[in-house]
């Protein structure tokens, strides 16, 4: 990067209203930010010392803050926050699921990651979701034992705590255990998500007993308790995660997958799965190198395959590297962002899968050379057409494509993300999931948690039989993810960390939030709140209502873009290190009912 280009970004940061050099006005004007208010009310931005937590839920953020206040580090607080989200956001996350954990160690100035993705049973083959050679209906696959992968979340917590934490699993589970026992207050988002799942929840007695108290939807403002989950957390605290991977808890889980407990008289077809105790015993959260690229003189770290998040965000940033986005009109900026996303998704669809089974060219996908060979496809006066054919990162050719184009396969859209920092400067960006809203819909009887439907993230069949699909099911294979927990460093020190839920829209949400913050001059909380567009090598780009109803839609349509409306894309959280040593935590202002940002000392 030239000296002029470097000044463009880090100098434009002065106009960034707080991205690198100043505290955002929104943060300065927030009265007493960060203190957990009465009843843990939500606030989307908080500034202060001693550490910070941002999540979608105030009780969960407060659990992490409580651990930080007692001397725990960012890893301890991240696990505590995640465990609390298993109580208050049970349709998005929990010990029945998996996720990806990115950790910045302030002492060594290094970034480490854990792949805690669920795995297919060892018996799984590429025809896992085929019957008579035809893919089974997606909704039938979701609500089944067939879709349940070996959970990775408990192993992720255990590995992170043993490797980088300062507290035991039992210690950091206490806030969540108490929350499950005492209950949390039902809000409109929780009731709405329950209503969307009501029909299938009624077909599983354990699920209905927990989430349809008294036989109906939980009332907004009521208290929902989960004593079974409190006991389950107690068992994990006493026995460690071997209780799930080699104990009674695991046996209950396997029994539920292999013989789903469907309500007598239900006409729902619920296929059994083939998960075994041996699958649980062999599971491990994988330590691996992060993805890394440079952007505007900053180092951007993400999660590597089996997720496509790190490679896709890196590729899109590299495609945009030579364009001064801060000087473009809103129309020009959105056009360039949409096209970079389209190209990155074309390449991820061809190349990214579980690296234990596929030869994933991670270095090539994240290289500037490859991005430059793809960036020349973008023209300012005309939109590209999807599906776009992939390039070859192993042998980049200018404006080159290789093979045949294939559309992006569907990926479920619910997850949750949390971001944590501590007083020592350590940072965690952690995204965890059970896949669909409500996962498989199946609660393990007596255990208080939903099972994932993560295996539906595999391609049921190739989108085009003539194109190699690296994401078909396989024995012990991890399905491709779009999860994108991201850390940005400058000279080895944190600038910002963020992530989002949203299935395949995670990649575009993280990318757009980064561009809003680093290039477009928005404070972090506003970079997150800004209206979103999501292009994933599909015929139509999805727009949130604020963009759908704006003149920009017509201006972009004139370039050849096609759009469809999406009422809500993602639900990001992030933390930012300010020059004076304070932390700024930021979450959604409105999406998913708004998020919760807190700091230890305002």
Coordinates of C-alpha atoms in Angstrom, one line a residue:
X1 CA 0.0 0.0 0.0
X2 CA 1.3 3.5 -0.8
X3 CA 1.9 6.1 1.8
X4 CA -1.0 8.1 0.3
X5 CA -3.4 5.1 0.6
X6 CA -2.5 4.5 4.2
X7 CA -3.2 8.1 5.1
X8 CA -6.6 7.9 3.3
X9 CA -7.9 5.4 5.8
X10 CA -6.2 6.2 9.0
X11 CA -6.4 9.8 8.2
X12 CA -10.0 9.5 7.1
X13 CA -10.5 8.0 10.5
X14 CA -10.4 11.5 11.9
X15 CA -13.6 12.0 9.9
X16 CA -14.6 8.6 11.1
X17 CA -16.2 10.2 14.1
X18 CA -14.5 7.7 16.4
X19 CA -13.4 4.8 14.4
X20 CA -9.7 5.0 15.4
X21 CA -8.9 8.3 16.8
X22 CA -11.9 9.8 18.7
X23 CA -14.8 8.6 20.8
X24 CA -18.0 8.6 18.8
X25 CA -20.4 11.4 19.5
X26 CA -23.1 8.7 20.1
X27 CA -21.0 7.2 22.8
X28 CA -20.1 10.5 24.4
X29 CA -23.7 11.6 24.6
X30 CA -24.9 8.4 26.2
X31 CA -25.6 9.0 29.9
X32 CA -23.7 6.7 32.3
X33 CA -23.1 4.0 29.6
X34 CA -22.3 0.5 30.6
X35 CA -23.7 0.2 34.0
X36 CA -26.2 -2.7 34.1
X37 CA -29.4 -0.8 34.7
X38 CA -32.3 -1.8 36.8
X39 CA -33.6 -5.1 35.4
X40 CA -30.6 -5.2 33.0
X41 CA -32.3 -2.9 30.5
X42 CA -30.7 -2.9 27.1
X43 CA -28.4 -0.1 25.8
X44 CA -26.6 -0.4 22.5
X45 CA -23.4 1.5 23.3
X46 CA -21.2 1.7 26.4
X47 CA -17.8 3.2 27.1
X48 CA -15.5 2.6 30.0
X49 CA -12.6 0.8 31.7
X50 CA -12.0 -2.7 33.0
X51 CA -13.5 -4.6 30.1
X52 CA -16.6 -4.8 27.9
X53 CA -19.2 -7.2 26.8
X54 CA -21.7 -6.9 23.9
X55 CA -24.4 -9.4 23.1
X56 CA -28.0 -9.5 22.0
X57 CA -29.2 -10.0 25.6
X58 CA -28.8 -7.9 28.7
X59 CA -28.8 -10.8 31.1
X60 CA -26.1 -12.5 29.1
X61 CA -24.0 -9.4 28.9
X62 CA -24.4 -8.9 32.7
X63 CA -23.2 -12.5 33.3
X64 CA -20.0 -11.7 31.4
X65 CA -19.5 -8.4 33.2
X66 CA -19.9 -10.1 36.5
X67 CA -17.1 -12.5 35.7
X68 CA -14.9 -9.6 34.6
X69 CA -15.6 -7.7 37.8
X70 CA -14.5 -10.7 39.8
X71 CA -11.1 -10.8 38.0
X72 CA -11.9 -13.2 35.2
X73 CA -10.4 -12.6 31.8
X74 CA -12.1 -12.2 28.4
X75 CA -12.2 -15.9 27.8
X76 CA -13.9 -16.6 31.1
X77 CA -16.4 -13.8 30.4
X78 CA -17.1 -15.1 26.9
X79 CA -18.0 -18.5 28.1
X80 CA -20.1 -17.1 30.9
X81 CA -22.0 -14.9 28.4
X82 CA -22.4 -17.8 26.0
X83 CA -23.8 -20.0 28.7
X84 CA -26.3 -17.3 29.7
X85 CA -27.3 -17.0 26.1
X86 CA -28.1 -20.7 26.2
X87 CA -30.8 -19.7 28.7
X88 CA -32.2 -16.5 27.3
X89 CA -31.5 -17.2 23.6
X90 CA -32.2 -20.9 23.5
X91 CA -33.5 -20.8 19.9
X92 CA -30.1 -19.5 18.7
X93 CA -27.5 -21.1 20.8
X94 CA -26.8 -23.6 23.6
X95 CA -24.9 -26.7 24.5
X96 CA -26.7 -28.7 21.8
X97 CA -24.9 -26.7 19.1
X98 CA -21.5 -25.4 18.0
X99 CA -19.6 -22.3 16.9
X100 CA -16.3 -20.6 16.2
X101 CA -14.1 -18.8 18.8
X102 CA -11.5 -16.1 18.0
X103 CA -9.1 -15.0 20.7
X104 CA -6.6 -12.1 20.8
X105 CA -3.9 -12.6 23.5
X106 CA -2.6 -9.1 24.5
X107 CA 0.5 -10.5 26.1
X108 CA 1.8 -12.2 23.0
X109 CA -0.1 -10.0 20.5
X110 CA -1.3 -13.2 18.7
X111 CA -4.7 -14.3 17.4
X112 CA -5.8 -17.9 18.0
X113 CA -9.0 -19.7 17.0
X114 CA -11.1 -22.7 17.8
X115 CA -13.3 -24.6 15.4
X116 CA -16.2 -25.9 17.5
X117 CA -18.3 -26.8 14.5
X118 CA -20.7 -29.8 14.8
X119 CA -19.7 -32.9 13.0
X120 CA -21.7 -35.5 11.0
X121 CA -21.9 -39.0 12.4
X122 CA -19.2 -41.4 11.2
X123 CA -21.9 -43.3 9.3
X124 CA -22.8 -40.3 7.2
X125 CA -22.4 -40.4 3.5
X126 CA -22.9 -37.9 0.7
X127 CA -26.5 -39.2 0.3
X128 CA -27.4 -38.3 3.9
X129 CA -30.4 -36.2 2.8
X130 CA -31.4 -38.1 -0.3
X131 CA -34.2 -40.6 -0.7
X132 CA -34.5 -42.5 -3.9
X133 CA -31.8 -40.1 -5.3
X134 CA -33.9 -37.0 -4.5
X135 CA -33.3 -34.5 -1.7
X136 CA -35.8 -34.7 1.1
X137 CA -37.9 -31.6 1.8
X138 CA -35.7 -29.1 3.7
X139 CA -38.2 -28.5 6.5
X140 CA -38.5 -32.3 7.1
X141 CA -34.7 -32.5 7.3
X142 CA -34.5 -29.6 9.8
X143 CA -37.0 -31.2 12.2
X144 CA -35.4 -34.5 12.6
X145 CA -32.7 -36.5 14.2
X146 CA -31.0 -36.8 10.8
X147 CA -30.0 -33.1 10.9
X148 CA -28.3 -33.3 14.4
X149 CA -24.5 -33.1 14.4
X150 CA -22.3 -33.9 17.3
X151 CA -22.4 -30.7 19.5
X152 CA -19.2 -28.7 19.7
X153 CA -20.1 -25.9 22.1
X154 CA -19.2 -27.7 25.4
X155 CA -15.9 -28.8 24.0
X156 CA -15.2 -25.2 22.8
X157 CA -15.9 -23.8 26.3
X158 CA -13.7 -26.4 27.9
X159 CA -10.8 -26.0 25.5
X160 CA -10.9 -22.2 25.6
X161 CA -10.9 -22.2 29.4
X162 CA -8.2 -24.7 29.8
X163 CA -6.0 -23.1 27.2
X164 CA -6.5 -19.3 27.8
X165 CA -8.9 -18.9 30.7
X166 CA -8.3 -18.2 34.4
X167 CA -11.4 -19.7 35.8
X168 CA -12.9 -23.2 35.9
X169 CA -16.0 -24.2 33.9
X170 CA -18.0 -24.6 37.1
X171 CA -17.1 -21.0 38.1
X172 CA -18.1 -19.4 34.8
X173 CA -21.3 -21.4 34.6
X174 CA -22.7 -20.1 37.9
X175 CA -24.4 -16.9 36.5
X176 CA -26.1 -18.9 33.8
X177 CA -27.1 -21.7 36.2
X178 CA -28.8 -19.2 38.4
X179 CA -30.4 -17.5 35.5
X180 CA -31.9 -20.8 34.3
X181 CA -33.1 -21.6 37.8
X182 CA -34.6 -18.2 38.6
X183 CA -35.8 -17.5 35.1
X184 CA -35.6 -14.6 32.6
X185 CA -38.2 -12.1 31.4
X186 CA -39.9 -12.9 28.1
X187 CA -39.7 -10.1 25.5
X188 CA -41.5 -9.6 22.3
X189 CA -38.7 -11.1 20.2
X190 CA -38.7 -14.4 22.3
X191 CA -42.5 -14.6 22.0
X192 CA -42.4 -14.0 18.3
X193 CA -39.7 -16.7 17.8
X194 CA -41.8 -19.1 19.9
X195 CA -44.9 -18.4 17.8
X196 CA -43.0 -19.1 14.6
X197 CA -42.0 -22.5 16.0
X198 CA -45.3 -23.3 17.9
X199 CA -46.6 -26.0 15.5
X200 CA -43.5 -28.1 15.6
X201 CA -42.7 -27.5 19.2
X202 CA -46.1 -29.0 20.0
X203 CA -45.1 -32.2 18.4
X204 CA -42.3 -32.8 21.0
X205 CA -43.6 -33.1 24.6
X206 CA -40.3 -32.0 26.2
X207 CA -40.1 -29.0 23.9
X208 CA -43.8 -28.0 24.5
X209 CA -43.5 -28.4 28.3
X210 CA -40.5 -26.0 28.3
X211 CA -41.4 -23.3 25.7
X212 CA -45.2 -23.5 25.7
X213 CA -45.9 -23.2 29.4
X214 CA -49.5 -24.0 30.3
X215 CA -50.0 -25.1 26.7
X216 CA -49.7 -21.6 25.1
X217 CA -47.2 -19.0 24.0
X218 CA -45.2 -17.4 26.9
X219 CA -46.6 -13.9 27.6
X220 CA -44.4 -10.9 27.2
X221 CA -43.2 -9.8 30.6
X222 CA -43.7 -13.3 32.2
X223 CA -40.8 -15.2 33.7
X224 CA -39.6 -18.3 31.9
X225 CA -37.6 -20.8 34.1
X226 CA -35.6 -23.8 32.9
X227 CA -34.8 -25.9 36.0
X228 CA -33.7 -28.8 33.8
X229 CA -31.0 -26.7 32.1
X230 CA -29.9 -25.4 35.6
X231 CA -29.4 -29.0 36.6
X232 CA -27.6 -29.8 33.3
X233 CA -25.2 -26.9 33.9
X234 CA -24.7 -28.1 37.4
X235 CA -23.7 -31.5 36.1
X236 CA -21.3 -30.0 33.6
X237 CA -19.8 -27.9 36.5
X238 CA -19.4 -31.0 38.7
X239 CA -18.2 -33.5 36.1
X240 CA -16.8 -31.4 33.3
X241 CA -17.8 -31.8 29.6
X242 CA -17.1 -35.5 29.8
X243 CA -20.7 -35.6 31.2
X244 CA -21.8 -34.9 27.6
X245 CA -19.1 -36.6 25.6
X246 CA -18.8 -39.7 27.7
X247 CA -21.5 -39.7 30.4
X248 CA -25.2 -39.9 31.2
X249 CA -25.9 -36.5 29.5
X250 CA -24.4 -37.8 26.3
X251 CA -26.5 -41.1 26.5
X252 CA -29.7 -39.0 26.8
X253 CA -28.6 -36.9 23.8
X254 CA -27.9 -40.0 21.6
X255 CA -31.1 -41.6 22.6
X256 CA -33.1 -38.5 21.7
X257 CA -31.4 -38.3 18.2
X258 CA -31.8 -42.0 17.4
X259 CA -35.5 -42.1 18.6
X260 CA -36.9 -38.6 18.5
X261 CA -39.6 -38.3 21.3
X262 CA -42.6 -37.3 19.1
X263 CA -46.0 -36.7 20.6
X264 CA -48.3 -39.7 20.2
X265 CA -50.8 -39.0 17.5
X266 CA -48.6 -36.5 15.7
X267 CA -48.7 -36.8 11.9
X268 CA -45.3 -35.1 11.6
X269 CA -42.7 -37.3 9.9
X270 CA -39.6 -37.1 12.1
X271 CA -36.7 -39.1 10.7
X272 CA -34.2 -40.6 13.3
X273 CA -30.5 -39.8 13.2
X274 CA -27.6 -42.1 13.5
X275 CA -25.5 -40.3 16.0
X276 CA -23.6 -42.7 18.4
X277 CA -21.8 -42.6 21.7
X278 CA -18.6 -43.2 19.7
X279 CA -19.3 -40.0 17.7
X280 CA -19.5 -38.0 21.0
X281 CA -16.4 -39.6 22.4
X282 CA -14.3 -38.8 19.3
X283 CA -15.3 -35.1 19.1
X284 CA -12.8 -32.3 19.7
X285 CA -12.7 -28.6 19.2
X286 CA -9.9 -27.9 16.8
X287 CA -7.2 -25.2 17.4
X288 CA -6.2 -23.7 14.1
X289 CA -4.5 -20.7 12.5
X290 CA -6.8 -17.8 11.8
X291 CA -7.2 -16.3 8.3
X292 CA -5.3 -13.1 7.9
X293 CA -5.2 -10.3 5.4
X294 CA -4.2 -6.6 5.4
X295 CA -6.6 -3.8 4.7
X296 CA -5.7 -0.1 4.7
X297 CA -2.6 -1.0 6.7
X298 CA -4.6 -2.9 9.3
X299 CA -4.4 -6.7 10.0
X300 CA -7.7 -8.4 9.7
X301 CA -8.1 -11.9 11.3
X302 CA -10.9 -14.3 10.9
X303 CA -11.9 -17.9 11.3
X304 CA -10.6 -20.4 8.7
X305 CA -12.3 -23.4 7.1
X306 CA -14.5 -25.2 8.0
X307 CA -16.1 -21.8 8.0
X308 CA -16.1 -19.7 4.9
X309 CA -16.3 -16.5 6.9
X310 CA -12.7 -15.6 7.2
X311 CA -11.8 -16.3 3.6
X312 CA -14.8 -14.6 2.1
X313 CA -14.5 -11.4 4.2
X314 CA -10.8 -11.3 3.4
X315 CA -11.3 -11.8 -0.3
X316 CA -14.0 -9.1 -0.5
X317 CA -11.8 -6.6 1.5
X318 CA -8.9 -7.3 -0.9
X319 CA -11.1 -6.8 -3.9
X320 CA -12.1 -3.3 -2.5
X321 CA -8.5 -2.5 -1.3
X322 CA -7.6 -0.3 -4.3
X323 CA -10.9 1.7 -4.2
X324 CA -11.1 4.7 -2.0
X325 CA -14.6 4.0 -0.6
X326 CA -14.6 7.1 1.6
X327 CA -14.8 9.3 -1.6
X328 CA -17.6 7.4 -3.3
X329 CA -21.2 8.3 -3.4
X330 CA -23.6 6.0 -1.5
X331 CA -24.7 4.5 -4.8
X332 CA -21.1 3.9 -6.0
X333 CA -20.1 2.4 -2.6
X334 CA -23.1 0.0 -2.4
X335 CA -22.5 -1.1 -6.0
X336 CA -18.8 -1.9 -5.3
X337 CA -19.7 -3.6 -2.0
X338 CA -22.4 -5.7 -3.6
X339 CA -20.1 -6.8 -6.5
X340 CA -17.3 -7.7 -4.1
X341 CA -19.7 -9.8 -2.1
X342 CA -21.0 -11.5 -5.2
X343 CA -17.5 -12.5 -6.3
X344 CA -16.4 -13.7 -2.9
X345 CA -19.5 -16.0 -2.7
X346 CA -18.9 -17.4 -6.2
X347 CA -15.4 -18.4 -5.0
X348 CA -16.4 -19.8 -1.6
X349 CA -19.0 -22.0 -3.2
X350 CA -16.4 -23.7 -5.4
X351 CA -13.5 -23.9 -2.9
X352 CA -14.5 -23.9 0.7
X353 CA -15.5 -27.0 2.7
X354 CA -14.1 -29.0 5.7
X355 CA -10.3 -28.9 5.1
X356 CA -10.0 -32.4 6.5
X357 CA -11.9 -33.6 3.4
X358 CA -11.3 -30.9 0.8
X359 CA -8.2 -29.3 -0.5
X360 CA -9.1 -25.7 0.4
X361 CA -6.7 -23.1 -1.0
X362 CA -7.1 -20.7 2.0
X363 CA -3.9 -18.8 1.3
X364 CA -4.9 -18.2 -2.3
X365 CA -8.4 -17.1 -1.4
X366 CA -7.1 -14.5 1.0
X367 CA -4.3 -13.3 -1.2
X368 CA -4.2 -9.8 -2.8
X369 CA -3.0 -11.4 -6.1
X370 CA -6.2 -13.5 -6.4
X371 CA -8.4 -10.6 -5.3
X372 CA -6.9 -8.3 -8.0
X373 CA -7.5 -11.0 -10.6
X374 CA -11.2 -10.9 -9.6
X375 CA -11.6 -7.2 -9.0
X376 CA -11.3 -6.4 -12.7
X377 CA -14.7 -8.0 -13.2
X378 CA -16.3 -5.0 -11.5
X379 CA -17.5 -2.2 -13.7
X380 CA -18.9 1.0 -12.4
X381 CA -21.7 1.3 -15.1
X382 CA -23.0 -2.3 -15.1
X383 CA -23.8 -5.0 -12.5
X384 CA -22.5 -8.5 -12.8
X385 CA -25.0 -11.4 -13.2
X386 CA -25.4 -14.3 -10.8
X387 CA -24.6 -17.1 -10.6
X388 CA -21.1 -15.9 -11.3
X389 CA -18.4 -18.5 -12.2
X390 CA -15.6 -18.9 -9.7
X391 CA -12.0 -18.0 -10.2
X392 CA -9.0 -20.2 -9.5
X393 CA -6.9 -19.0 -6.5
X394 CA -4.3 -21.6 -7.2
X395 CA -3.5 -20.0 -10.6
X396 CA -5.1 -16.5 -10.8
X397 CA -5.8 -15.1 -14.3
X398 CA -6.9 -11.5 -14.8
X399 CA -10.7 -11.4 -14.9
X400 CA -10.5 -15.2 -15.2
X401 CA -13.1 -17.7 -14.3
X402 CA -12.8 -21.5 -14.1
X403 CA -15.4 -24.1 -14.5
X404 CA -19.2 -23.6 -14.5
X405 CA -21.2 -21.2 -12.3
X406 CA -23.4 -22.7 -9.6
X407 CA -25.9 -20.9 -7.4
X408 CA -25.3 -20.6 -3.6
X409 CA -27.2 -23.3 -1.6
X410 CA -29.4 -22.3 1.3
X411 CA -28.1 -21.8 4.8
X412 CA -30.2 -21.3 8.0
X413 CA -30.3 -17.8 9.3
X414 CA -30.2 -17.9 13.1
X415 CA -27.2 -17.8 15.4
X416 CA -25.9 -15.4 18.1
X417 CA -22.7 -13.5 18.5
X418 CA -20.9 -12.0 21.5
X419 CA -17.8 -9.8 21.8
X420 CA -15.7 -9.4 25.0
X421 CA -12.6 -7.5 26.1
X422 CA -10.9 -7.4 29.4
X423 CA -8.7 -5.0 31.4
X424 CA -5.5 -6.7 30.2
X425 CA -6.5 -6.0 26.6
X426 CA -7.5 -9.6 25.6
X427 CA -10.4 -9.8 23.2
X428 CA -12.8 -12.6 22.2
X429 CA -15.2 -12.6 19.2
X430 CA -17.4 -15.7 19.5
X431 CA -20.3 -16.8 17.3
X432 CA -22.3 -19.8 18.4
X433 CA -25.4 -21.5 16.9
X434 CA -27.9 -24.3 16.8
X435 CA -28.7 -23.3 13.1
X436 CA -32.4 -22.6 12.4
X437 CA -34.4 -20.5 14.9
X438 CA -35.3 -23.3 17.4
X439 CA -32.7 -25.7 15.9
X440 CA -34.2 -29.2 15.2
X441 CA -37.1 -28.3 17.5
X442 CA -36.2 -31.3 19.7
X443 CA -35.4 -30.7 23.4
X444 CA -33.5 -33.5 25.1
X445 CA -36.1 -34.7 27.7
X446 CA -35.1 -33.7 31.3
X447 CA -32.0 -31.8 30.1
X448 CA -33.5 -28.4 29.1
X449 CA -31.7 -27.7 25.8
X450 CA -32.5 -27.9 22.1
X451 CA -30.6 -30.0 19.6
X452 CA -29.0 -28.4 16.6
X453 CA -30.0 -29.0 13.0
X454 CA -26.5 -28.1 11.8
X455 CA -26.1 -30.9 9.2
X456 CA -28.7 -29.1 7.0
X457 CA -25.8 -26.7 6.3
X458 CA -24.4 -29.3 4.0
X459 CA -25.5 -29.2 0.4
X460 CA -28.2 -31.9 0.1
X461 CA -27.0 -32.4 -3.5
X462 CA -24.7 -30.4 -5.8
X463 CA -26.4 -27.3 -7.1
X464 CA -25.1 -28.3 -10.5
X465 CA -23.9 -31.9 -11.0
X466 CA -21.2 -30.6 -13.4
X467 CA -19.6 -28.4 -10.7
X468 CA -17.6 -29.8 -7.8
X469 CA -19.3 -29.1 -4.5
X470 CA -16.9 -29.2 -1.5
X471 CA -19.8 -29.1 1.0
X472 CA -21.5 -32.5 0.5
X473 CA -22.0 -34.6 3.7
X474 CA -19.4 -37.1 4.7
X475 CA -18.3 -39.3 7.6
X476 CA -17.3 -37.1 10.5
X477 CA -17.3 -34.1 8.2
X478 CA -18.0 -30.5 9.4
X479 CA -20.6 -28.6 7.3
X480 CA -19.4 -25.4 5.8
X481 CA -20.4 -22.3 7.8
X482 CA -20.6 -18.6 7.1
X483 CA -19.7 -17.6 10.7
X484 CA -17.3 -14.7 10.7
X485 CA -16.0 -13.5 14.1
X486 CA -13.4 -10.9 13.1
X487 CA -10.6 -9.0 14.8
X488 CA -8.8 -6.0 13.4
X489 CA -5.4 -5.0 14.7
X490 CA -3.1 -2.1 14.1
X491 CA 0.6 -2.6 14.9
X492 CA -0.4 -5.7 16.9
X493 CA -3.0 -4.0 19.0
X494 CA -6.8 -4.2 18.8
X495 CA -8.8 -1.7 16.8
X496 CA -12.1 -3.4 16.6
X497 CA -13.7 -6.9 16.9
X498 CA -17.1 -7.9 15.7
X499 CA -19.4 -10.6 14.4
X500 CA -23.0 -11.4 13.7
X501 CA -25.6 -14.1 13.3
X502 CA -27.6 -14.6 10.1
X503 CA -26.6 -17.7 8.2
X504 CA -24.9 -16.8 4.9
X505 CA -25.8 -13.1 5.5
X506 CA -23.2 -13.2 8.4
X507 CA -20.4 -12.6 5.8
X508 CA -22.1 -9.6 4.2
X509 CA -23.1 -8.2 7.6
X510 CA -19.6 -8.3 9.0
X511 CA -18.1 -7.0 5.7
X512 CA -20.6 -4.1 5.5
X513 CA -20.1 -3.2 9.2
X514 CA -16.3 -3.1 8.7
X515 CA -16.6 -0.9 5.6
X516 CA -19.0 1.4 7.4
X517 CA -16.6 1.8 10.3
X518 CA -13.2 1.8 8.6
X519 CA -14.1 3.6 5.3
X520 CA -17.4 5.4 5.5
X521 CA -16.9 7.4 8.7
X522 CA -19.5 5.8 11.0
X523 CA -19.1 5.3 14.8
X524 CA -19.1 1.6 15.6
X525 CA -22.7 1.6 16.9
X526 CA -23.9 3.4 13.8
X527 CA -21.8 1.2 11.5
X528 CA -23.7 -1.7 13.0
X529 CA -27.1 0.0 12.8
X530 CA -26.8 1.2 9.2
X531 CA -29.3 -0.5 6.8
X532 CA -27.9 -3.6 5.1
X533 CA -27.7 -5.2 1.7
X534 CA -26.7 -8.8 1.2
X535 CA -25.5 -10.3 -2.1
X536 CA -24.5 -14.0 -2.1
X537 CA -24.0 -14.8 -5.7
X538 CA -27.8 -15.0 -6.1
X539 CA -30.1 -13.5 -8.8
X540 CA -31.3 -10.9 -6.3
X541 CA -29.6 -8.8 -3.7
X542 CA -31.5 -8.6 -0.4
X543 CA -32.3 -5.2 1.0
X544 CA -33.5 -4.1 4.4
X545 CA -36.6 -1.8 4.3
X546 CA -34.6 1.4 4.7
X547 CA -32.7 0.7 1.5
X548 CA -35.6 -0.9 -0.3
X549 CA -37.6 2.3 0.3
X550 CA -34.8 4.7 -0.6
X551 CA -33.9 6.3 -4.0
X552 CA -30.7 4.2 -4.0
X553 CA -32.7 1.1 -5.0
X554 CA -33.8 2.7 -8.3
X555 CA -30.3 4.1 -8.9
X556 CA -28.8 0.7 -8.5
X557 CA -31.5 -1.0 -10.6
X558 CA -30.4 1.3 -13.4
X559 CA -27.0 -0.5 -13.3
X560 CA -28.7 -3.9 -13.7
X561 CA -29.0 -4.9 -10.0
X562 CA -32.1 -6.9 -9.0
X563 CA -33.4 -6.8 -5.5
X564 CA -35.8 -8.5 -3.0
X565 CA -36.7 -7.3 0.4
X566 CA -35.5 -8.8 3.7
X567 CA -37.1 -7.3 6.8
X568 CA -33.9 -7.9 9.0
X569 CA -30.4 -8.9 8.2
X570 CA -28.0 -9.9 11.0
X571 CA -27.7 -8.7 14.6
X572 CA -24.0 -7.7 15.1
X573 CA -22.1 -6.8 18.2
X574 CA -18.6 -5.4 18.6
X575 CA -16.0 -3.8 20.8
X576 CA -13.5 -1.1 20.0
X577 CA -10.3 0.0 21.8
X578 CA -10.1 3.7 22.2
X579 CA -6.8 5.6 22.3
X580 CA -7.2 6.5 26.0
X581 CA -7.4 2.9 27.0
X582 CA -11.1 2.7 27.3
X583 CA -13.3 0.1 25.7
X584 CA -16.4 0.9 23.6
X585 CA -18.9 -1.9 23.4
X586 CA -21.6 -1.7 20.7
X587 CA -24.7 -3.7 19.7
X588 CA -27.8 -3.4 17.6
X589 CA -30.1 -0.4 18.2
X590 CA -33.3 -2.1 16.9
X591 CA -32.6 -5.5 15.2
X592 CA -33.8 -8.5 17.2
X593 CA -35.2 -6.2 19.8
X594 CA -31.9 -4.4 20.2
X595 CA -28.6 -5.6 21.8
X596 CA -26.9 -5.0 25.1
X597 CA -23.5 -3.3 25.5
X598 CA -21.9 -3.0 28.9
X599 CA -18.5 -2.1 30.5
X600 CA -17.1 -2.9 33.9
X601 CA -16.5 0.8 34.9
X602 CA -18.3 3.5 33.0

